[in-house]
Short mmCIF file of C-alpha atoms in Angstrom, two decimals:
data_model
loop_
_atom_site.label_atom_id
_atom_site.label_comp_id
_atom_site.label_asym_id
_atom_site.label_seq_id
_atom_site.Cartn_x
_atom_site.Cartn_y
_atom_site.Cartn_z
CA UNK C 1194 105.91 86.10 51.28
CA UNK C 1195 104.50 88.06 48.35
CA UNK C 1196 101.59 90.31 47.40
CA UNK C 1197 98.22 90.11 49.07
CA UNK C 1198 96.44 89.26 45.80
CA UNK C 1199 96.53 86.39 43.32
CA UNK C 1200 98.45 86.95 40.05
CA UNK C 1201 96.62 86.09 36.80
CA UNK C 1202 98.23 85.41 33.40
CA UNK C 1203 96.34 84.49 30.20
CA UNK C 1204 96.98 83.56 26.55
CA UNK C 1205 94.77 82.54 23.63
CA UNK C 1206 95.78 79.42 21.71
CA UNK C 1207 93.60 78.13 18.85
CA UNK C 1208 90.60 80.15 20.02
CA UNK C 1209 91.02 78.68 23.54
CA UNK C 1210 91.57 81.19 26.37
CA UNK C 1211 94.16 79.70 28.73
CA UNK C 1212 94.35 81.27 32.19
CA UNK C 1213 97.13 80.69 34.77
CA UNK C 1214 96.51 81.90 38.32
CA UNK C 1215 99.32 82.04 40.90
CA UNK C 1216 98.15 82.36 44.50
CA UNK C 1217 99.19 85.35 46.57
CA UNK C 1218 101.52 83.21 48.71
CA UNK C 1219 103.22 81.86 45.50
CA UNK C 1220 102.70 78.34 46.70
CA UNK C 1221 99.95 77.22 44.28
CA UNK C 1222 99.24 77.61 40.55
CA UNK C 1223 95.97 76.82 38.74
CA UNK C 1224 95.11 76.40 35.00
CA UNK C 1225 91.68 76.96 33.46
CA UNK C 1226 90.35 77.00 29.90
CA UNK C 1227 87.41 78.60 28.10
CA UNK C 1228 86.55 79.05 24.37
CA UNK C 1229 86.28 82.50 22.92
CA UNK C 1230 84.06 81.76 19.86
CA UNK C 1231 81.61 79.09 18.89
CA UNK C 1232 83.50 76.11 17.49
CA UNK C 1233 81.85 73.84 14.97
CA UNK C 1234 82.50 70.19 14.63
CA UNK C 1235 84.56 70.90 11.54
CA UNK C 1236 86.63 73.49 13.44
CA UNK C 1237 87.36 70.97 16.19
CA UNK C 1238 88.55 68.37 13.75
CA UNK C 1239 90.93 70.91 12.24
CA UNK C 1240 92.53 71.83 15.63
CA UNK C 1241 96.20 70.91 15.98
CA UNK C 1242 96.30 69.59 19.54
CA UNK C 1243 100.01 68.82 19.41
CA UNK C 1244 100.71 72.45 18.60
CA UNK C 1245 98.30 73.47 21.39
CA UNK C 1246 100.12 71.35 23.94
CA UNK C 1247 103.54 72.66 22.94
CA UNK C 1248 102.49 76.30 22.97
CA UNK C 1249 100.75 75.88 26.30
CA UNK C 1250 103.81 74.27 27.94
CA UNK C 1251 106.17 76.90 26.53
CA UNK C 1252 103.91 79.61 27.88
CA UNK C 1253 103.59 78.02 31.36
CA UNK C 1254 107.38 77.72 31.64
CA UNK C 1255 107.59 81.52 31.58
CA UNK C 1256 105.89 81.66 34.98
CA UNK C 1257 106.47 78.31 36.70
CA UNK C 1258 109.45 76.13 37.45
CA UNK C 1259 109.11 73.01 35.29
CA UNK C 1260 110.16 70.83 38.20
CA UNK C 1261 107.33 72.25 40.28
CA UNK C 1262 104.64 71.48 37.63
CA UNK C 1263 102.57 68.36 38.08
CA UNK C 1264 102.52 66.91 34.52
CA UNK C 1265 99.69 64.53 35.35
CA UNK C 1266 97.43 67.35 36.55
CA UNK C 1267 98.22 69.47 33.48
CA UNK C 1268 97.55 66.55 31.08
CA UNK C 1269 94.32 65.76 32.91
CA UNK C 1270 93.17 69.38 32.48
CA UNK C 1271 93.91 69.32 28.71
CA UNK C 1272 92.16 65.95 28.28
CA UNK C 1273 89.12 67.31 30.09
CA UNK C 1274 89.12 70.29 27.74
CA UNK C 1275 89.14 68.04 24.71
CA UNK C 1276 86.31 65.84 26.01
CA UNK C 1277 84.21 68.88 26.87
CA UNK C 1278 84.66 70.45 23.45
CA UNK C 1279 83.73 67.24 21.69
CA UNK C 1280 80.57 66.81 23.73
CA UNK C 1281 79.49 70.43 23.74
CA UNK C 1282 80.87 73.00 21.32
CA UNK C 1283 79.16 76.04 22.85
CA UNK C 1284 80.51 78.00 25.80
CA UNK C 1285 82.77 75.15 26.89
CA UNK C 1286 84.77 75.92 30.04
CA UNK C 1287 87.14 73.92 32.24
CA UNK C 1288 87.24 74.89 35.90
CA UNK C 1289 90.53 75.64 37.64
CA UNK C 1290 92.89 72.74 38.09
CA UNK C 1291 95.90 72.94 40.40
CA UNK C 1292 99.00 72.08 38.41
CA UNK C 1293 101.76 73.22 40.76
CA UNK C 1294 102.31 73.12 44.52
CA UNK C 1295 105.21 74.90 46.18
CA UNK C 1296 106.88 73.97 49.47
CA UNK C 1297 105.78 76.17 52.36
CA UNK C 1298 108.33 77.20 55.01
CA UNK C 1299 108.01 75.04 58.11
CA UNK C 1300 106.50 76.67 61.18
CA UNK C 1301 109.25 78.03 63.47
CA UNK C 1302 109.44 77.26 67.17
CA UNK C 1303 108.97 80.15 69.55
CA UNK C 1304 111.32 80.56 72.46
CA UNK C 1305 110.19 79.08 75.76
CA UNK C 1306 111.29 78.72 79.35
CA UNK C 1307 111.07 75.80 81.76
CA UNK C 1308 110.92 76.28 85.53
CA UNK C 1309 113.40 74.17 87.45
CA UNK C 1310 111.94 75.16 90.84
CA UNK C 1311 108.47 75.73 92.17
CA UNK C 1312 107.79 79.50 92.29
CA UNK C 1313 106.05 81.36 95.09
CA UNK C 1314 102.58 82.51 93.98
CA UNK C 1315 101.15 83.92 97.24
CA UNK C 1316 98.14 81.67 96.65
CA UNK C 1317 97.58 79.13 99.41
CA UNK C 1318 93.98 78.22 98.63
CA UNK C 1319 92.95 74.72 97.61
CA UNK C 1320 94.89 71.75 96.34
CA UNK C 1321 96.58 70.90 99.63
CA UNK C 1322 97.04 67.35 100.87
CA UNK C 1323 95.57 67.40 104.37
CA UNK C 1324 97.49 64.26 105.33
CA UNK C 1325 100.85 65.92 104.67
CA UNK C 1326 101.72 68.81 107.00
CA UNK C 1327 105.16 69.18 105.45
CA UNK C 1328 104.05 69.65 101.86
CA UNK C 1329 105.84 72.67 100.42
CA UNK C 1330 104.01 75.21 98.29
CA UNK C 1331 107.21 76.71 96.84
CA UNK C 1332 110.92 75.93 96.63
CA UNK C 1333 113.59 77.75 98.55
CA UNK C 1334 116.43 78.74 96.23
CA UNK C 1335 120.12 78.98 97.14
CA UNK C 1336 122.73 81.24 95.55
CA UNK C 1337 124.05 79.97 92.17
CA UNK C 1338 121.24 77.41 91.89
CA UNK C 1339 119.70 77.13 88.38
CA UNK C 1340 116.02 78.14 88.54
CA UNK C 1341 114.92 78.63 84.91
CA UNK C 1342 116.01 77.08 81.61
CA UNK C 1343 115.54 79.39 78.61
CA UNK C 1344 115.32 78.05 75.06
CA UNK C 1345 115.88 80.54 72.20
CA UNK C 1346 113.47 80.66 69.22
CA UNK C 1347 114.25 78.24 66.41
CA UNK C 1348 113.95 79.11 62.71
CA UNK C 1349 111.74 77.04 60.48
CA UNK C 1350 113.05 75.51 57.23
CA UNK C 1351 112.90 77.73 54.10
CA UNK C 1352 110.27 77.04 51.44
CA UNK C 1353 110.14 77.04 47.64
CA UNK C 1354 107.48 78.76 45.52
CA UNK C 1355 105.96 77.58 42.23
CA UNK C 1356 108.56 79.63 40.33
CA UNK C 1357 111.34 77.69 42.02
CA UNK C 1358 112.38 80.69 44.09
CA UNK C 1359 113.37 80.22 47.73
CA UNK C 1360 110.97 81.48 50.41
CA UNK C 1361 112.92 82.68 53.46
CA UNK C 1362 112.61 80.72 56.69
CA UNK C 1363 110.32 82.23 59.31
CA UNK C 1364 111.75 83.50 62.59
CA UNK C 1365 110.30 82.30 65.92
CA UNK C 1366 109.37 84.74 68.67
CA UNK C 1367 111.62 84.91 71.72
CA UNK C 1368 109.98 83.95 75.02
CA UNK C 1369 108.51 86.94 76.79
CA UNK C 1370 110.33 86.31 80.09
CA UNK C 1371 111.90 89.42 81.62
CA UNK C 1372 115.03 88.71 83.66
CA UNK C 1373 114.76 90.75 86.84
CA UNK C 1374 116.50 91.28 90.15
CA UNK C 1375 118.40 88.37 91.63
CA UNK C 1376 118.88 86.44 88.37
CA UNK C 1377 121.87 86.15 86.03
CA UNK C 1378 121.96 84.34 82.69
CA UNK C 1379 124.54 81.63 82.09
CA UNK C 1380 125.16 80.58 78.47
CA UNK C 1381 126.91 77.42 77.33
CA UNK C 1382 127.63 76.96 73.61
CA UNK C 1383 127.44 73.20 74.02
CA UNK C 1384 123.82 73.40 75.15
CA UNK C 1385 120.69 74.36 73.26
CA UNK C 1386 119.54 76.54 76.13
CA UNK C 1387 120.78 79.03 78.69
CA UNK C 1388 120.14 78.91 82.42
CA UNK C 1389 119.07 81.62 84.83
CA UNK C 1390 120.93 81.33 88.12
CA UNK C 1391 120.00 82.90 91.43
CA UNK C 1392 122.62 85.36 92.64
CA UNK C 1393 121.21 85.30 96.17
CA UNK C 1394 119.21 83.05 98.46
CA UNK C 1395 115.45 83.44 98.23
CA UNK C 1396 112.46 82.29 96.22
CA UNK C 1397 111.46 82.61 92.56
CA UNK C 1398 108.53 84.82 91.70
CA UNK C 1399 107.06 85.43 88.22
CA UNK C 1400 104.40 88.14 88.00
CA UNK C 1401 101.57 88.58 85.51
CA UNK C 1402 103.88 90.48 83.12
CA UNK C 1403 106.35 87.57 83.14
CA UNK C 1404 108.93 89.45 85.16
CA UNK C 1405 111.08 86.88 86.98
CA UNK C 1406 112.89 87.85 90.20
CA UNK C 1407 114.56 86.24 93.19
CA UNK C 1408 113.40 87.75 96.47
CA UNK C 1409 114.97 87.02 99.86
CA UNK C 1410 111.98 88.30 101.83
CA UNK C 1411 108.67 86.50 102.01
CA UNK C 1412 105.45 87.83 103.52
CA UNK C 1413 102.62 85.43 104.33
CA UNK C 1414 99.34 87.14 105.19
CA UNK C 1415 97.69 84.18 106.88
CA UNK C 1416 98.15 81.54 109.56
CA UNK C 1417 100.61 78.73 108.96
CA UNK C 1418 98.29 75.76 108.76
CA UNK C 1419 97.00 73.13 106.30
CA UNK C 1420 96.48 75.79 103.65
CA UNK C 1421 100.10 76.94 103.60
CA UNK C 1422 101.95 73.88 104.78
CA UNK C 1423 105.19 74.20 106.70
CA UNK C 1424 107.56 76.93 105.49
CA UNK C 1425 111.22 76.27 104.70
CA UNK C 1426 112.91 79.35 103.24
CA UNK C 1427 116.47 80.49 102.66
CA UNK C 1428 115.73 84.19 103.25
CA UNK C 1429 113.71 86.08 105.87
CA UNK C 1430 110.04 85.50 106.70
CA UNK C 1431 107.21 87.74 107.91
CA UNK C 1432 104.10 85.84 108.99
CA UNK C 1433 101.01 87.95 109.63
CA UNK C 1434 99.15 85.31 111.57
CA UNK C 1435 99.55 82.37 113.96
CA UNK C 1436 101.69 79.27 113.51
CA UNK C 1437 99.26 76.42 114.19
CA UNK C 1438 100.12 73.18 116.03
CA UNK C 1439 102.22 70.63 114.18
CA UNK C 1440 103.66 72.98 111.58
CA UNK C 1441 107.17 74.36 111.25
CA UNK C 1442 108.83 77.54 110.01
CA UNK C 1443 112.51 77.40 109.01
CA UNK C 1444 114.58 80.28 107.61
CA UNK C 1445 118.21 81.19 107.07
CA UNK C 1446 117.58 84.79 108.09
CA UNK C 1447 115.11 86.71 110.26
CA UNK C 1448 111.66 85.42 111.23
CA UNK C 1449 108.90 87.71 112.46
CA UNK C 1450 105.49 86.40 113.56
CA UNK C 1451 102.79 88.93 114.39
CA UNK C 1452 100.56 86.57 116.40
CA UNK C 1453 101.02 83.35 118.41
CA UNK C 1454 103.11 80.19 118.06
CA UNK C 1455 101.32 77.02 119.18
CA UNK C 1456 103.03 73.64 119.54
CA UNK C 1457 105.20 74.20 116.48
CA UNK C 1458 108.86 74.36 115.53
CA UNK C 1459 110.55 77.65 114.59
CA UNK C 1460 114.17 77.91 113.46
CA UNK C 1461 116.38 80.68 112.07
CA UNK C 1462 119.95 79.70 111.23
CA UNK C 1463 121.52 83.17 111.15
CA UNK C 1464 118.88 85.75 112.04
CA UNK C 1465 116.68 86.99 114.88
CA UNK C 1466 113.27 85.56 115.74
CA UNK C 1467 110.62 88.02 116.89
CA UNK C 1468 107.20 86.78 118.01
CA UNK C 1469 104.75 89.52 118.97
CA UNK C 1470 102.25 87.10 120.46
CA UNK C 1471 102.47 84.21 122.90
CA UNK C 1472 104.51 81.03 122.51
CA UNK C 1473 102.42 78.22 123.96
CA UNK C 1474 103.20 74.51 124.05
CA UNK C 1475 101.62 71.47 125.61
CA UNK C 1476 102.87 71.09 129.19
CA UNK C 1477 106.02 68.98 129.16
CA UNK C 1478 107.12 69.18 132.81
CA UNK C 1479 106.65 66.37 135.27
CA UNK C 1480 106.02 67.39 138.87
CA UNK C 1481 106.93 70.98 137.93
CA UNK C 1482 110.61 69.98 138.05
CA UNK C 1483 112.56 72.01 135.46
CA UNK C 1484 115.30 69.37 135.30
CA UNK C 1485 112.73 67.01 133.80
CA UNK C 1486 111.88 69.37 130.96
CA UNK C 1487 111.52 67.39 127.73
CA UNK C 1488 111.82 69.12 124.37
CA UNK C 1489 110.56 67.66 121.11
CA UNK C 1490 110.32 68.61 117.44
CA UNK C 1491 107.21 70.74 117.90
CA UNK C 1492 108.00 72.68 121.07
CA UNK C 1493 111.38 74.06 120.15
CA UNK C 1494 112.71 77.39 118.87
CA UNK C 1495 116.28 77.67 117.57
CA UNK C 1496 117.70 81.13 116.90
CA UNK C 1497 120.89 82.14 115.11
CA UNK C 1498 120.95 85.48 116.92
CA UNK C 1499 118.48 87.19 119.30
CA UNK C 1500 115.00 86.07 120.36
CA UNK C 1501 112.08 87.95 121.86
CA UNK C 1502 108.42 87.20 122.42
CA UNK C 1503 105.49 88.35 124.53
CA UNK C 1504 105.07 85.27 126.74
CA UNK C 1505 106.51 81.74 126.86
CA UNK C 1506 104.99 78.57 128.20
CA UNK C 1507 106.13 74.94 127.86
CA UNK C 1508 108.76 75.56 125.21
CA UNK C 1509 112.50 75.10 124.67
CA UNK C 1510 114.41 78.06 123.23
CA UNK C 1511 118.03 77.88 122.06
CA UNK C 1512 119.73 81.10 120.97
CA UNK C 1513 123.21 82.19 119.96
CA UNK C 1514 122.31 85.69 121.15
CA UNK C 1515 120.08 87.22 123.82
CA UNK C 1516 116.54 86.39 124.97
CA UNK C 1517 113.90 88.98 125.86
CA UNK C 1518 110.43 87.98 127.11
CA UNK C 1519 107.99 90.83 127.75
CA UNK C 1520 105.83 88.96 130.26
CA UNK C 1521 106.04 85.54 131.94
CA UNK C 1522 108.02 82.36 131.37
CA UNK C 1523 106.69 79.12 132.81
CA UNK C 1524 107.47 75.40 132.44
CA UNK C 1525 110.11 76.15 129.83
CA UNK C 1526 113.83 75.88 129.12
CA UNK C 1527 115.84 78.87 127.88
CA UNK C 1528 119.37 78.34 126.55
CA UNK C 1529 121.26 81.51 125.63
CA UNK C 1530 124.83 82.20 124.56
CA UNK C 1531 124.09 85.77 125.66
CA UNK C 1532 121.88 87.13 128.41
CA UNK C 1533 118.24 86.50 129.37
CA UNK C 1534 115.79 89.25 130.38
CA UNK C 1535 112.29 88.38 131.60
CA UNK C 1536 110.28 91.49 132.38
CA UNK C 1537 107.76 89.77 134.68
CA UNK C 1538 108.00 86.31 136.25
CA UNK C 1539 109.93 83.07 135.79
CA UNK C 1540 108.75 79.86 137.44
CA UNK C 1541 109.02 76.09 137.01
CA UNK C 1542 111.67 76.66 134.36
CA UNK C 1543 115.28 75.98 133.51
CA UNK C 1544 117.55 78.78 132.31
CA UNK C 1545 120.96 78.03 130.78
CA UNK C 1546 122.82 81.27 130.16
CA UNK C 1547 126.32 82.60 129.55
CA UNK C 1548 125.86 86.28 130.37
CA UNK C 1549 123.31 86.00 133.13
CA UNK C 1550 119.62 86.46 133.88
CA UNK C 1551 117.47 89.44 134.85
CA UNK C 1552 113.91 88.81 136.02
CA UNK C 1553 111.32 90.84 137.90
CA UNK C 1554 109.92 87.95 139.97
CA UNK C 1555 111.75 84.64 140.36
CA UNK C 1556 109.45 81.75 141.31
CA UNK C 1557 105.99 82.08 142.88
CA UNK C 1558 104.27 81.60 146.20
CA UNK C 1559 103.85 77.86 145.52
CA UNK C 1560 107.66 77.67 145.66
CA UNK C 1561 107.76 76.02 142.24
CA UNK C 1562 111.40 75.12 141.54
CA UNK C 1563 113.67 76.85 139.03
CA UNK C 1564 117.12 75.85 137.85
CA UNK C 1565 119.49 78.56 136.62
CA UNK C 1566 122.77 77.39 135.10
CA UNK C 1567 125.69 79.75 134.43
CA UNK C 1568 127.66 78.26 131.53
CA UNK C 1569 130.42 78.72 129.02
CA UNK C 1570 129.41 79.47 125.42
CA UNK C 1571 129.70 75.90 124.14
CA UNK C 1572 127.82 74.51 127.12
CA UNK C 1573 124.86 76.78 126.33
CA UNK C 1574 124.33 75.17 122.90
CA UNK C 1575 121.65 72.63 122.18
CA UNK C 1576 124.29 70.28 120.80
CA UNK C 1577 126.09 70.24 124.16
CA UNK C 1578 122.86 69.57 126.01
CA UNK C 1579 122.00 66.66 123.70
CA UNK C 1580 125.52 65.21 124.05
CA UNK C 1581 125.28 65.52 127.83
CA UNK C 1582 121.85 63.88 127.95
CA UNK C 1583 123.16 61.09 125.70
CA UNK C 1584 126.05 60.41 128.10
CA UNK C 1585 123.76 60.49 131.13
CA UNK C 1586 121.39 57.96 129.52
CA UNK C 1587 124.27 55.61 128.72
CA UNK C 1588 125.61 55.86 132.29
CA UNK C 1589 122.11 55.10 133.58
CA UNK C 1590 121.92 52.02 131.33
CA UNK C 1591 125.34 50.93 132.59
CA UNK C 1592 124.06 51.15 136.17
CA UNK C 1593 121.01 49.02 135.37
CA UNK C 1594 123.18 46.31 133.78
CA UNK C 1595 125.62 46.34 136.70
CA UNK C 1596 122.72 45.97 139.12
CA UNK C 1597 121.39 43.02 137.14
CA UNK C 1598 124.81 41.32 137.03
CA UNK C 1599 125.60 42.02 140.67
CA UNK C 1600 128.81 40.27 141.77
CA UNK C 1601 129.11 38.58 138.38
CA UNK C 1602 129.84 41.89 136.64
CA UNK C 1603 133.59 41.50 137.25
CA UNK C 1604 133.90 37.77 137.88
CA UNK C 1605 133.90 35.67 134.71
CA UNK C 1606 135.08 32.57 136.57
CA UNK C 1607 131.93 32.65 138.68
CA UNK C 1608 129.76 32.92 135.59
CA UNK C 1609 131.37 29.81 134.06
CA UNK C 1610 130.33 27.77 137.10
CA UNK C 1611 126.63 28.47 136.51
CA UNK C 1612 124.23 26.21 134.66
CA UNK C 1613 123.93 26.66 130.90
CA UNK C 1614 120.65 28.60 131.07
CA UNK C 1615 121.84 31.11 133.70
CA UNK C 1616 125.32 31.37 132.22
CA UNK C 1617 123.90 32.14 128.78
CA UNK C 1618 121.71 34.98 130.13
CA UNK C 1619 124.57 36.56 132.04
CA UNK C 1620 126.96 36.30 129.11
CA UNK C 1621 124.48 38.17 126.86
CA UNK C 1622 124.05 40.85 129.54
CA UNK C 1623 127.82 41.08 130.01
CA UNK C 1624 128.27 41.65 126.27
CA UNK C 1625 125.70 44.45 126.41
CA UNK C 1626 127.64 45.98 129.30
CA UNK C 1627 130.87 45.93 127.28
CA UNK C 1628 129.10 47.61 124.35
CA UNK C 1629 127.61 50.26 126.65
CA UNK C 1630 131.07 51.04 128.09
CA UNK C 1631 132.40 51.62 124.56
CA UNK C 1632 129.50 53.96 123.79
CA UNK C 1633 130.13 55.83 127.06
CA UNK C 1634 133.76 56.42 126.04
CA UNK C 1635 132.65 57.81 122.68
CA UNK C 1636 129.96 59.99 124.26
CA UNK C 1637 132.44 61.34 126.79
CA UNK C 1638 134.87 62.18 123.98
CA UNK C 1639 132.09 63.99 122.13
CA UNK C 1640 131.26 65.99 125.26
CA UNK C 1641 134.92 66.81 125.90
CA UNK C 1642 135.20 68.27 122.40
CA UNK C 1643 132.96 71.12 123.50
CA UNK C 1644 135.76 72.26 125.81
CA UNK C 1645 137.98 73.10 122.84
CA UNK C 1646 138.11 76.85 122.13
CA UNK C 1647 135.48 77.35 124.81
CA UNK C 1648 134.85 80.79 126.33
CA UNK C 1649 133.30 81.92 129.58
CA UNK C 1650 132.67 85.31 131.14
CA UNK C 1651 134.71 86.73 134.01
CA UNK C 1652 131.52 86.76 136.06
CA UNK C 1653 127.79 86.29 135.45
CA UNK C 1654 124.92 87.91 137.29
CA UNK C 1655 121.42 86.82 138.23
CA UNK C 1656 119.43 90.02 138.82
CA UNK C 1657 116.18 90.03 140.80
CA UNK C 1658 114.18 93.24 140.45
CA UNK C 1659 111.23 92.61 142.80
CA UNK C 1660 111.02 89.19 144.52
CA UNK C 1661 112.75 85.83 144.64
CA UNK C 1662 110.68 82.98 146.13
CA UNK C 1663 112.23 79.89 147.71
CA UNK C 1664 112.89 76.91 145.46
CA UNK C 1665 115.47 78.18 142.97
CA UNK C 1666 118.93 76.66 142.47
CA UNK C 1667 121.65 78.69 140.73
CA UNK C 1668 124.44 76.46 139.44
CA UNK C 1669 127.84 77.36 137.97
CA UNK C 1670 130.55 74.79 137.31
CA UNK C 1671 130.37 72.51 140.38
CA UNK C 1672 129.03 75.21 142.71
CA UNK C 1673 125.40 75.81 143.72
CA UNK C 1674 123.51 78.67 145.35
CA UNK C 1675 120.14 77.91 146.96
CA UNK C 1676 117.38 80.45 147.50
CA UNK C 1677 115.65 79.08 150.60
CA UNK C 1678 113.68 82.13 151.71
CA UNK C 1679 111.70 84.98 150.27
CA UNK C 1680 114.07 87.71 149.14
CA UNK C 1681 113.07 91.22 148.15
CA UNK C 1682 114.81 92.98 145.31
CA UNK C 1683 116.48 94.63 143.77
CA UNK C 1684 119.68 92.60 144.23
CA UNK C 1685 122.22 90.55 142.27
CA UNK C 1686 123.61 87.09 142.83
CA UNK C 1687 126.88 86.95 140.89
CA UNK C 1688 129.27 84.11 140.18
CA UNK C 1689 132.96 84.80 139.66
CA UNK C 1690 134.69 82.24 137.43
CA UNK C 1691 138.10 83.14 138.86
CA UNK C 1692 137.31 82.93 142.58
CA UNK C 1693 134.71 80.15 142.00
CA UNK C 1694 132.30 81.84 144.43
CA UNK C 1695 128.73 83.17 144.51
CA UNK C 1696 128.09 86.56 146.05
CA UNK C 1697 124.78 88.32 146.86
CA UNK C 1698 125.12 92.08 146.46
CA UNK C 1699 123.38 95.26 145.33
CA UNK C 1700 121.88 95.29 141.86
CA UNK C 1701 124.49 95.22 139.08
CA UNK C 1702 123.98 95.55 135.33
CA UNK C 1703 124.00 92.48 133.11
CA UNK C 1704 127.41 92.40 131.45
CA UNK C 1705 129.08 89.97 129.10
CA UNK C 1706 132.85 90.40 129.51
CA UNK C 1707 134.70 87.28 128.43
CA UNK C 1708 137.97 86.00 129.79
CA UNK C 1709 140.86 86.60 127.40
CA UNK C 1710 141.74 82.92 127.46
#
């Protein structure tokens, strides 16, 4: 904006030294006066003040823009000079008076960015609402979602110095955000900002150097508990800890957990789930009957591909791929669109599989029951199971209402002969029965839809490596095979979907060969 020092101009008029100082930023100008020689009273009376004023103004106009000069301040300075000289004729001096003020450039606006999502900071300490287990500590970002809004720097307005010259507008500093991996900038001339879009699913991370990236892999080096909250992420997750009761972990891709899963919900839409520790839930079986297994929101694992864990107890697992359990499975339900391998024992459990089951020991010496169902692909899904359970509940309700109505269920004329009180009760119950029948038709239609484009294997095997205890039922279509005695392995019980028969034979490999139809 100019030199780093003030600029000083001076002139002598009528033995008065007139000094004009212009500040280094050229935005202020000051006038001061001092007498050079001793002036007598007679000398003062002979001074031509009109000539002094004219000469002074002509001189000032050489350095300042007239429009920028404050006439009142200049006149006040001259009047003060006169009064001082009259009162004291020796060494009279008038201190600096500001007579001109320029217009400074306005302060520019630096560029900035605004986060549209909550970034992942890897810090899970403090600030968590203990009453809310589902509070999220970061946002999961989907492809093409806007995550950051970037505003460019904005120039300030130009200024004007005391000479009337323009002072250039100041430039603002751009924001110091570095656009990194996984982000693309989208500009729109109709908007005062640009947006950074994610070009893949993941989370936003901004490091200490303001580098912004989208990452599709998250690593959490702690338990999933009240400090972290439940995790819902569009990428893959690695948890170096235990998932504590009541919390959930959801991901679009792979999930790996290095320790245990306790009474919690785990779901991967498209990837594998690998749990190196145990999967333990509160016991949900009544009378050790696997048919009575009851799943809920916090004892369920849903897998878009393959699943494996160390041990499984009191849990429901639904996979679109295979299941591998390194040790025991008890009081659980396994639903697999592939095959199931349990390297030790299976007891008091229900297995729903398309490609078969291989287990070292089936059941135990208490003859705890197991139910093994050989299914088509659609029947192995959780959606099919829920639709089937829904239909069964409606049919059960229909039976209760029919029992209550008795002979009146199909005899309206008999109902009309009853007294008002009894007739009214039966008519309400009859209306409920009609509604239930409609719901049964809809539920049956929903279940039948699973038969469309359905696929089954040519045959499915149940392989026993060591022992099979009594108490297990193997079911396929409308056929059942009962294990009523202790059987030593290795052997295979296979079901052929073409011949509709079970056959016990020497050990065969687990295969998944689908019918062409």
